[in-house]
XYZ file of N, CA and C in Angstrom:
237
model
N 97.579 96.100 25.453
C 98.817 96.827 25.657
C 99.146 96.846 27.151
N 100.333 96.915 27.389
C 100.728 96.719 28.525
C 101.560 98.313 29.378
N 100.783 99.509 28.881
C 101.077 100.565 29.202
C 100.364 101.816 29.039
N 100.527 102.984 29.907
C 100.026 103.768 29.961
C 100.576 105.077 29.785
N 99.666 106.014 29.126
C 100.109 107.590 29.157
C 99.165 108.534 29.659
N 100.325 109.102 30.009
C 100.457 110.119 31.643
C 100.857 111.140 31.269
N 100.080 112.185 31.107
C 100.068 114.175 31.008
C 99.730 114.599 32.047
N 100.424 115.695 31.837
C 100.248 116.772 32.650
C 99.806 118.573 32.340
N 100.647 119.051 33.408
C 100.577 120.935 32.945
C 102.133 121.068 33.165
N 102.854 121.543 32.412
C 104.420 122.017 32.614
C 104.530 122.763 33.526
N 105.555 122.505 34.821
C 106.199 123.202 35.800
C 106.792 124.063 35.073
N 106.695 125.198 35.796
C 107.860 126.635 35.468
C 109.667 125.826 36.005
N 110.259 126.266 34.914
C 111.781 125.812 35.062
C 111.751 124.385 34.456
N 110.820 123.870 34.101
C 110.967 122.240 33.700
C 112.095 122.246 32.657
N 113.137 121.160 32.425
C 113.577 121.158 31.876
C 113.245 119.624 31.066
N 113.162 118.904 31.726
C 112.156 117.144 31.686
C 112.133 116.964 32.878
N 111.162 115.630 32.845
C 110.448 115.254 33.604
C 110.948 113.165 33.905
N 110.455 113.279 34.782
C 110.495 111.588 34.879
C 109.131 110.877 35.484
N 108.297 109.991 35.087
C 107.279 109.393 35.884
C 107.203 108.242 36.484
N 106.614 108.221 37.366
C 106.926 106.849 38.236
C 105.565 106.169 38.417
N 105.511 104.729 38.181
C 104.696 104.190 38.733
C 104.746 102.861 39.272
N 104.195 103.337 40.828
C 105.221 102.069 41.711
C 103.836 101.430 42.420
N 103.961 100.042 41.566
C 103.256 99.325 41.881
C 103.305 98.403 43.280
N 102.548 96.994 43.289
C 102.845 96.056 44.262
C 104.060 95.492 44.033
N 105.140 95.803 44.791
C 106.087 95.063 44.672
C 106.684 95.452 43.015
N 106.116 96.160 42.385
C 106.609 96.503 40.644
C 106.914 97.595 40.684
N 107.882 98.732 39.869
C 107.757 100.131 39.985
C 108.175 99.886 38.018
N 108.010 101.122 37.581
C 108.346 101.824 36.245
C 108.733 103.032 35.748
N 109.284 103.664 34.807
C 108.857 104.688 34.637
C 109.249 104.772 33.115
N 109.179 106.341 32.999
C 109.690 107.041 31.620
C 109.845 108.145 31.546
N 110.402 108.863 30.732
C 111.656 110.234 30.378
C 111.420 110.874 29.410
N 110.818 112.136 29.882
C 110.432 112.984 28.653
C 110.950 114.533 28.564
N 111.243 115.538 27.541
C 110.909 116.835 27.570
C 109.871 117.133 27.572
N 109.011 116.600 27.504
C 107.917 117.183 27.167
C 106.730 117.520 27.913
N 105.728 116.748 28.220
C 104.689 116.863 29.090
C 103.262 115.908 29.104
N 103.880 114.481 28.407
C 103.507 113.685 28.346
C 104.092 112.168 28.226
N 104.085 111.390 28.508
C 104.542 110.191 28.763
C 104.218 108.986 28.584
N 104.642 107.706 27.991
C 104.067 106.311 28.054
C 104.516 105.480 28.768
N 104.209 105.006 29.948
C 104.670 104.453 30.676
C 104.441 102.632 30.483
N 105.711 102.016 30.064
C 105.639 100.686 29.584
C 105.472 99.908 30.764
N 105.385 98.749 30.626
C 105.822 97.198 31.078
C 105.310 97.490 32.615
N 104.166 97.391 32.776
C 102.465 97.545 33.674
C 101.920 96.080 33.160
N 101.962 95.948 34.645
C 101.738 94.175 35.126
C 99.925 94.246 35.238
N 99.606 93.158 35.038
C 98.064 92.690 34.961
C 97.281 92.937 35.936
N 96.230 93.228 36.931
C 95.800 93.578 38.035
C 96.818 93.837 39.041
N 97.383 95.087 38.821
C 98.245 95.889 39.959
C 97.254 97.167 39.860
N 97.222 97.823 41.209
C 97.207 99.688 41.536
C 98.107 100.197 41.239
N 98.916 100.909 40.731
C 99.918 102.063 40.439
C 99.708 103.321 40.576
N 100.424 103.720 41.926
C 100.705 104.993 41.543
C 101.442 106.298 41.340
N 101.146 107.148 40.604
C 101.537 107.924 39.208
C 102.175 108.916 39.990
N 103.283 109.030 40.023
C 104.569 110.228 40.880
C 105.094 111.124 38.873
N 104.890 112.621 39.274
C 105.911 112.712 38.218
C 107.282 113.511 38.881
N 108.128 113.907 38.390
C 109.590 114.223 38.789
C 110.135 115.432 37.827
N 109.752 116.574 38.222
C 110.627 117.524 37.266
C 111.785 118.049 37.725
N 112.131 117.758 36.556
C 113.964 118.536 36.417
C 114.012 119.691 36.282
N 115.164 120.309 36.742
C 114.633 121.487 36.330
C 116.272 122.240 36.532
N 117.235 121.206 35.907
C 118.266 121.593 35.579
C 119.163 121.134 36.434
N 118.944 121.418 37.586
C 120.292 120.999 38.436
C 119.750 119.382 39.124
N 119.149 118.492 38.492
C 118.661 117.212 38.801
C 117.545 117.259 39.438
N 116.799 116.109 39.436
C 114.956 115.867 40.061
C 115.159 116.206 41.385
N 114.587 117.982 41.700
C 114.205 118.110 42.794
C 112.691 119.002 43.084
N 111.848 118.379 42.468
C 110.881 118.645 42.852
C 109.193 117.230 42.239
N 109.313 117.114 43.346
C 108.388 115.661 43.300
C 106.903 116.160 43.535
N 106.041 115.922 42.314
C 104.237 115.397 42.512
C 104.322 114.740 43.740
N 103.196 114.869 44.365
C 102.212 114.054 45.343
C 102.143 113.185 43.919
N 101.732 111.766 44.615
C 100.893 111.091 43.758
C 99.782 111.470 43.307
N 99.925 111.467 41.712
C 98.792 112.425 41.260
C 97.405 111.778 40.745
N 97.955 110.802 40.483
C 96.492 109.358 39.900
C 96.903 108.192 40.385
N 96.080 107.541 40.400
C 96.108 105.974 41.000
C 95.541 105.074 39.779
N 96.116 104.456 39.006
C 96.015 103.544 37.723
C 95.950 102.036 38.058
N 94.538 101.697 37.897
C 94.431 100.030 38.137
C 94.431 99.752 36.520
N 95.518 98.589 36.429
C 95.524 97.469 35.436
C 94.156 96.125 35.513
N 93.991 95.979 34.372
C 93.476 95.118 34.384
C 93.522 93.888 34.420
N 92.739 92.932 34.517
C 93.558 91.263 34.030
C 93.471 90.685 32.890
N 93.806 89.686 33.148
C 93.846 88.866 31.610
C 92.411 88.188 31.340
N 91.688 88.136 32.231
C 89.889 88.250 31.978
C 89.698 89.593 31.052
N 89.992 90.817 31.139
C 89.469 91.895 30.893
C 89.799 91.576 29.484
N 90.723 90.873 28.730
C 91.133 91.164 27.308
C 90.016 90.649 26.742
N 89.388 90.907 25.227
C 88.537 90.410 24.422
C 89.349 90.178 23.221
């Protein structure tokens, strides 16, 4: 699979969230209410890392530190 999911703890005021993961030269994300996320289309040996973005009504103003650092694997790693 070519993606990952990304939880958290709900911010007070969240209304959704957005996650980012900005690779070499790649970035991604995905859009949730909720407090968990799958973050698609994660390239083969890249670092990524994991920003989330809560809303919290009047548009994304309050940004994670990068909260994890997600290495992909390669196409060796598949069995």
């Amino acid at each position: 699979s070519n993606a990952g999911l990304v939880s958290w703890v709900a911010g007070p005021g969240a209304n959704a969230y957005t996650v980012r993961a900005l690779g070499e030269g790649h970035q991604t994300s995905c859009h949730t209410n909720g407090t968990s996320c799958e973050v698609g289309q994660l390239m083969c040996g890249q670092v990524y890392n994991i920003t989330v973005l809560l809303d919290g009504g009047t548009g994304y103003n309050d940004t994670s530190e990068p909260s994890a650092t997600l290495h992909t694997g390669t196409d060796k790693d598949r069995l």
